[in-house]
Short mmCIF file of C-alpha atoms in Angstrom, two decimals:
data_model
loop_
_atom_site.label_atom_id
_atom_site.label_comp_id
_atom_site.label_asym_id
_atom_site.label_seq_id
_atom_site.Cartn_x
_atom_site.Cartn_y
_atom_site.Cartn_z
CA MET A 1 -15.56 -13.61 8.71
CA ASN A 2 -14.49 -16.58 10.79
CA ALA A 3 -12.33 -15.55 13.75
CA LYS A 4 -10.19 -18.67 13.31
CA THR A 5 -9.32 -18.01 9.69
CA GLY A 6 -9.99 -14.30 9.79
CA PHE A 7 -9.27 -13.66 6.11
CA GLU A 8 -10.89 -10.89 4.10
CA GLN A 9 -10.26 -9.92 0.48
CA GLU A 10 -12.52 -7.28 -0.97
CA GLY A 11 -10.04 -4.70 -2.31
CA GLY A 12 -8.28 -2.12 -0.11
CA PRO A 13 -7.24 -2.28 3.56
CA PHE A 14 -10.27 -3.86 5.20
CA TRP A 15 -11.70 -4.04 8.66
CA ASP A 16 -14.43 -6.22 10.14
CA PRO A 17 -16.65 -4.54 12.77
CA ARG A 18 -17.26 -7.91 14.43
CA VAL A 19 -13.61 -8.55 15.20
CA THR A 20 -11.35 -6.07 16.98
CA ALA A 21 -7.68 -6.97 17.00
CA ASN A 22 -5.48 -5.71 19.80
CA ILE A 23 -2.16 -6.91 18.34
CA HIS A 24 -1.22 -5.52 14.91
CA ALA A 25 1.31 -6.93 12.50
CA ALA A 26 2.16 -6.82 8.81
CA GLY A 27 3.93 -9.00 6.29
CA ALA A 28 4.34 -9.80 2.62
CA VAL A 29 4.15 -12.37 -0.09
CA LEU A 30 7.77 -11.89 -1.14
CA TRP A 31 8.32 -12.81 -4.79
CA ARG A 32 10.90 -12.82 -7.56
CA ALA A 33 11.10 -13.93 -11.17
CA SER A 34 13.40 -16.90 -11.75
CA ALA A 35 15.99 -16.99 -14.52
CA GLY A 36 13.36 -18.63 -16.71
CA GLY A 37 10.77 -15.98 -15.90
CA ALA A 38 8.61 -18.10 -13.57
CA ILE A 39 7.35 -16.51 -10.36
CA GLU A 40 8.78 -17.84 -7.09
CA ILE A 41 7.63 -17.09 -3.54
CA ALA A 42 9.89 -16.97 -0.49
CA LEU A 43 9.05 -18.92 2.66
CA VAL A 44 10.90 -18.56 5.93
CA HIS A 45 11.58 -21.22 8.55
CA ARG A 46 11.30 -20.06 12.16
CA PRO A 47 13.12 -22.44 14.53
CA LYS A 48 11.20 -21.08 17.53
CA TYR A 49 7.94 -22.42 16.08
CA GLU A 50 9.33 -25.06 13.68
CA ASP A 51 7.09 -23.69 10.93
CA TRP A 52 7.24 -22.42 7.35
CA SER A 53 5.49 -19.13 6.83
CA LEU A 54 5.40 -15.78 5.05
CA PRO A 55 7.66 -13.09 6.53
CA LYS A 56 5.75 -10.91 9.00
CA GLY A 57 6.00 -9.25 12.39
CA LYS A 58 4.44 -6.81 14.86
CA LEU A 59 4.30 -3.08 14.37
CA ASP A 60 6.81 -1.00 16.26
CA PRO A 61 5.42 2.01 18.17
CA GLY A 62 4.53 4.81 15.76
CA GLU A 63 5.00 2.58 12.71
CA THR A 64 2.50 2.07 9.91
CA PRO A 65 1.66 -1.43 8.60
CA ILE A 66 3.25 -0.44 5.29
CA LEU A 67 6.59 0.30 6.91
CA THR A 68 6.33 -2.78 9.10
CA ALA A 69 5.90 -5.05 6.08
CA VAL A 70 9.08 -3.72 4.45
CA ARG A 71 11.05 -3.73 7.71
CA GLU A 72 10.02 -7.26 8.66
CA VAL A 73 11.00 -8.58 5.23
CA ARG A 74 14.39 -6.95 5.63
CA GLU A 75 14.94 -8.16 9.19
CA GLU A 76 13.78 -11.74 8.61
CA THR A 77 15.29 -12.28 5.17
CA GLY A 78 18.00 -9.66 4.59
CA LEU A 79 16.21 -8.75 1.35
CA GLU A 80 15.05 -5.32 0.21
CA SER A 81 11.55 -5.25 -1.24
CA ARG A 82 9.11 -2.98 -3.03
CA LEU A 83 5.43 -3.22 -2.10
CA GLY A 84 2.68 -3.60 -4.68
CA ARG A 85 -0.91 -4.75 -4.27
CA TYR A 86 -2.59 -5.03 -0.90
CA LEU A 87 -3.63 -8.66 -0.39
CA GLY A 88 -5.98 -8.43 2.59
CA HIS A 89 -5.53 -9.35 6.22
CA VAL A 90 -5.92 -12.26 8.58
CA THR A 91 -7.20 -12.08 12.14
CA TYR A 92 -6.72 -14.90 14.62
CA PRO A 93 -6.65 -15.55 18.37
CA ILE A 94 -3.35 -15.85 20.23
CA PRO A 95 -3.21 -19.20 22.10
CA GLY A 96 -3.19 -18.72 25.85
CA HIS A 97 -4.20 -15.04 25.66
CA ARG A 98 -7.45 -13.14 25.36
CA LYS A 99 -6.05 -11.30 22.37
CA LEU A 100 -6.63 -11.21 18.63
CA LYS A 101 -3.84 -10.58 16.16
CA ARG A 102 -4.35 -8.86 12.81
CA VAL A 103 -1.75 -9.20 10.06
CA ASP A 104 -1.98 -7.07 6.89
CA TYR A 105 -0.24 -8.40 3.79
CA TRP A 106 1.13 -6.86 0.61
CA ALA A 107 2.72 -8.33 -2.48
CA ALA A 108 6.42 -7.42 -2.36
CA GLU A 109 8.99 -7.83 -5.12
CA VAL A 110 12.62 -8.43 -4.19
CA VAL A 111 14.80 -5.54 -5.35
CA GLY A 112 18.10 -6.32 -3.61
CA GLY A 113 19.88 -7.81 -0.63
CA GLU A 114 20.93 -11.31 0.33
CA PHE A 115 19.55 -13.79 2.83
CA THR A 116 21.43 -14.18 6.08
CA ALA A 117 20.33 -16.57 8.82
CA ASN A 118 19.36 -14.75 12.01
CA SER A 119 17.79 -15.34 15.43
CA GLU A 120 14.26 -15.46 14.00
CA VAL A 121 14.77 -17.20 10.65
CA ASP A 122 17.38 -19.87 9.96
CA VAL A 123 16.35 -20.91 6.43
CA LEU A 124 14.76 -19.17 3.43
CA THR A 125 13.53 -21.19 0.45
CA TRP A 126 12.00 -20.22 -2.89
CA HIS A 127 9.04 -22.12 -4.32
CA ALA A 128 7.18 -22.10 -7.62
CA LEU A 129 3.51 -21.12 -7.42
CA ASP A 130 2.33 -24.68 -8.07
CA ARG A 131 4.36 -26.02 -5.12
CA VAL A 132 4.28 -23.33 -2.48
CA MET A 133 0.93 -24.26 -0.95
CA ASP A 134 2.12 -27.67 0.24
CA GLN A 135 5.10 -26.09 1.99
CA LEU A 136 3.17 -23.58 4.12
CA SER A 137 2.37 -24.57 7.69
CA TYR A 138 -0.82 -22.50 8.09
CA PRO A 139 -4.11 -22.37 6.13
CA MET A 140 -4.25 -18.59 6.61
CA ASP A 141 -0.97 -18.16 4.75
CA ARG A 142 -2.36 -20.26 1.91
CA GLN A 143 -5.33 -17.92 1.63
CA VAL A 144 -3.03 -14.92 1.40
CA VAL A 145 -1.03 -16.62 -1.35
CA ARG A 146 -4.26 -17.41 -3.21
CA ALA A 147 -5.11 -13.70 -3.14
CA PHE A 148 -1.66 -13.03 -4.59
CA THR A 149 -2.19 -15.48 -7.47
CA ARG A 150 -5.52 -13.96 -8.56
CA LEU A 151 -3.67 -11.27 -10.52
CA PRO A 152 -0.30 -11.10 -12.27
CA ALA A 153 2.62 -10.82 -9.86
CA ARG A 154 4.18 -7.97 -11.78
CA THR A 155 1.93 -4.95 -12.13
CA ASP A 156 2.72 -1.29 -12.75
CA THR A 157 2.03 0.95 -9.76
CA LEU A 158 0.73 4.52 -9.78
CA LEU A 159 0.33 6.37 -6.46
CA LEU A 160 -2.47 8.95 -6.37
CA VAL A 161 -2.34 11.27 -3.35
CA ARG A 162 -4.93 13.73 -2.09
CA HIS A 163 -3.18 16.86 -0.86
CA ALA A 164 -2.61 17.18 2.89
CA LYS A 165 -4.47 19.51 5.24
CA ALA A 166 -4.42 23.19 4.32
CA GLY A 167 -6.84 24.85 6.74
CA ARG A 168 -10.20 26.28 5.78
CA LYS A 169 -10.77 28.05 2.50
CA ASP A 170 -12.97 30.72 4.09
CA ARG A 171 -10.21 31.66 6.52
CA TYR A 172 -7.51 32.25 3.93
CA ASN A 173 -7.07 35.74 2.53
CA GLY A 174 -5.72 35.28 -0.94
CA PRO A 175 -6.11 33.23 -4.13
CA ASP A 176 -7.22 29.72 -3.23
CA ASP A 177 -4.54 28.17 -5.45
CA GLN A 178 -1.96 29.78 -3.16
CA ARG A 179 -3.41 28.41 0.09
CA PRO A 180 -0.53 26.57 1.82
CA LEU A 181 -0.48 23.51 4.03
CA ASP A 182 -1.15 24.08 7.72
CA ARG A 183 0.92 22.49 10.49
CA ASP A 184 -1.03 19.26 10.40
CA GLY A 185 -0.63 19.15 6.64
CA GLU A 186 3.12 19.59 6.91
CA VAL A 187 3.25 16.65 9.31
CA GLN A 188 1.20 14.57 6.88
CA ALA A 189 3.46 15.52 3.97
CA ARG A 190 6.58 14.41 5.86
CA ALA A 191 4.91 11.17 6.97
CA LEU A 192 3.99 10.33 3.39
CA VAL A 193 7.63 10.14 2.32
CA SER A 194 8.66 6.82 3.86
CA ASN A 195 5.31 5.22 3.10
CA LEU A 196 5.41 6.18 -0.58
CA LEU A 197 9.03 5.06 -0.83
CA ALA A 198 7.93 1.63 0.42
CA PHE A 199 6.11 1.28 -2.92
CA GLY A 200 9.21 2.36 -4.82
CA ALA A 201 8.16 5.96 -5.56
CA SER A 202 10.67 7.42 -8.01
CA GLU A 203 9.02 10.32 -9.88
CA VAL A 204 6.73 13.07 -8.58
CA TYR A 205 3.90 14.99 -10.25
CA SER A 206 1.37 17.43 -8.86
CA ALA A 207 -1.61 19.58 -9.70
CA ASP A 208 -0.57 23.23 -9.66
CA PRO A 209 -2.27 24.51 -6.43
CA LEU A 210 0.40 25.26 -3.84
CA ARG A 211 -1.02 22.84 -1.25
CA CYS A 212 -0.70 19.98 -3.74
CA VAL A 213 2.89 20.84 -4.60
CA GLN A 214 3.80 21.23 -0.92
CA THR A 215 2.30 17.82 -0.12
CA VAL A 216 4.80 16.00 -2.34
CA ALA A 217 7.71 18.45 -1.94
CA PRO A 218 9.33 16.45 0.92
CA LEU A 219 9.22 13.30 -1.23
CA ALA A 220 10.71 15.10 -4.23
CA GLU A 221 13.46 16.51 -2.01
CA LYS A 222 14.22 13.05 -0.62
CA LEU A 223 14.43 11.61 -4.13
CA GLY A 224 16.34 14.58 -5.53
CA VAL A 225 13.85 15.05 -8.37
CA GLU A 226 11.81 17.92 -9.77
CA ILE A 227 8.03 17.99 -9.38
CA GLY A 228 6.25 17.80 -12.72
CA THR A 229 3.27 20.17 -12.82
CA GLU A 230 0.03 18.65 -14.08
CA PRO A 231 -2.79 21.28 -14.32
CA LEU A 232 -5.26 18.65 -15.57
CA PHE A 233 -5.34 17.16 -12.06
CA SER A 234 -6.39 20.43 -10.42
CA GLU A 235 -10.10 20.96 -9.76
CA SER A 236 -10.36 23.70 -12.41
CA GLY A 237 -8.32 21.79 -14.99
CA TYR A 238 -10.22 18.56 -14.44
CA ALA A 239 -13.62 20.28 -14.63
CA GLU A 240 -12.74 21.60 -18.09
CA LYS A 241 -11.14 18.45 -19.51
CA PRO A 242 -11.97 15.28 -17.52
CA ASP A 243 -11.37 12.97 -20.49
CA GLU A 244 -7.94 14.44 -21.13
CA ALA A 245 -7.11 14.08 -17.43
CA GLY A 246 -8.01 10.39 -17.58
CA GLU A 247 -5.83 9.91 -20.66
CA ARG A 248 -2.98 11.74 -18.97
CA LEU A 249 -3.21 9.55 -15.89
CA ARG A 250 -3.02 6.41 -18.02
CA ALA A 251 -0.05 7.89 -19.89
CA LEU A 252 1.79 8.25 -16.57
CA VAL A 253 1.57 4.50 -15.91
CA SER A 254 5.05 3.11 -16.40
CA ASP A 255 6.82 -0.24 -16.23
CA SER A 256 10.11 1.44 -15.35
CA ALA A 257 9.12 4.13 -12.81
CA ILE A 258 6.74 4.39 -9.86
CA ARG A 259 5.04 7.74 -10.28
CA VAL A 260 3.30 9.76 -7.58
CA ILE A 261 0.55 12.22 -8.52
CA CYS A 262 -0.92 14.71 -6.04
CA SER A 263 -4.43 15.92 -6.79
CA GLN A 264 -7.54 17.35 -5.13
CA GLY A 265 -10.68 16.13 -3.39
CA LYS A 266 -13.11 17.04 -6.16
CA VAL A 267 -10.97 15.31 -8.77
CA ILE A 268 -9.91 11.95 -7.37
CA PRO A 269 -13.29 10.21 -6.81
CA ASP A 270 -14.64 11.00 -10.29
CA LEU A 271 -11.31 10.32 -11.99
CA LEU A 272 -11.08 6.89 -10.37
CA LYS A 273 -14.75 6.11 -11.02
CA ARG A 274 -14.28 6.71 -14.74
CA LEU A 275 -11.08 4.69 -14.75
CA ALA A 276 -12.60 1.76 -12.86
CA GLU A 277 -15.81 1.67 -14.90
CA ARG A 278 -13.86 1.52 -18.13
CA ASP A 279 -11.78 -1.40 -16.87
CA GLY A 280 -14.57 -3.24 -15.05
CA LEU A 281 -13.13 -2.87 -11.56
CA ALA A 282 -15.20 -2.35 -8.40
CA LEU A 283 -13.59 0.27 -6.19
CA PRO A 284 -13.53 -0.16 -2.40
CA SER A 285 -15.43 2.42 -0.38
CA ALA A 286 -13.21 5.28 0.73
CA ARG A 287 -13.55 8.67 2.38
CA ASN A 288 -10.65 10.11 0.35
CA ARG A 289 -9.47 12.17 3.27
CA LYS A 290 -6.67 14.68 2.98
CA GLY A 291 -3.28 13.02 2.95
CA SER A 292 -4.66 9.63 1.89
CA VAL A 293 -3.26 7.59 -1.00
CA TRP A 294 -4.63 5.32 -3.70
CA VAL A 295 -2.27 2.56 -4.81
CA LEU A 296 -3.31 1.81 -8.38
CA SER A 297 -2.09 -1.41 -10.00
CA PHE A 298 -2.13 -1.79 -13.77
CA ALA A 299 -1.59 -4.77 -16.04
CA GLY A 300 -0.61 -3.02 -19.22
CA GLN A 301 -3.03 -0.09 -19.43
CA ARG A 302 -5.80 -1.89 -17.53
CA LEU A 303 -6.51 -1.04 -13.91
CA VAL A 304 -6.65 -4.36 -12.04
CA ALA A 305 -6.49 -3.26 -8.39
CA ALA A 306 -7.07 -0.07 -6.41
CA ASP A 307 -6.16 0.02 -2.73
CA HIS A 308 -6.98 3.01 -0.55
CA LEU A 309 -4.53 3.86 2.22
CA ASP A 310 -6.05 6.03 4.88
CA LYS A 311 -5.93 4.78 8.44
CA SER A 312 -2.97 2.58 7.51
CA LEU A 313 -0.97 5.79 6.93
CA SER A 314 -1.64 7.02 10.45
CA ALA A 315 1.18 6.34 12.86
CA TYR A 316 0.04 4.83 16.14
CA VAL A 317 1.41 2.78 18.97
CA ALA A 318 0.70 -0.89 18.41
CA PRO A 319 -0.71 -2.57 21.54
CA SER A 320 1.30 -5.50 22.91
#
């Protein structure tokens, strides 16, 4: 990766061991469908820099890049957005400082709001895909937009969660399916809520072990919905009927709802491997740690992108 351009696009939130950023930011390729159905991308004009760019900004203390992307879109444009595919990140030096800045980008569809000029952005314009490149001030932004155009703008999102921390199996006296979340797991479950809502989460499903249900219970409570029980996504259910579990997962893909499914560590890797192999998609490497999330993007019933959110779900103080 070149430190001047700093762009990587391999699938999933990426890092480059050769470049360590000490300023973290996030942004979005903000898009909408025009009255005629064509895709348009929003660019913002910043009078401070006299440039045209994609909306973005630095992480606030304790904020995840996911939440930053949504917040910065709202603050700079007045528009509410729903995140979709992860598009990669750029890393570049800050002029006059011995610092590197990393900006993570997501595709984000407008779902409401209205532009209002503010102290950071005085103009917002919409551009068709075949014209937007010439309007951007920076080559790095063009690379991000190219990543956006490699797949359809509108995809159907499914959010696959591994249950949060639940202590050690050998230290729990009782049926393993009744092992509850521990304190760390409860913190993870609460932290998941705002991050999953950033992708438009609207319906909640879970394997039947208690720790899975408890992981998505705060989200279900926030949404005011019931949790649909899905035994096929438990380790025992999947071991007996892996093909049926794969069919059930595809059946949960929707063009009108963003569904969250909580499952287990011995299910998710094999389930995704089967799914990806069938659709010819290379999955990014992932540790599938407890409390992590896969953002699965489908075009029709075909899996076209799979982004693993792990470290990007961990709240931390962004250096300044």
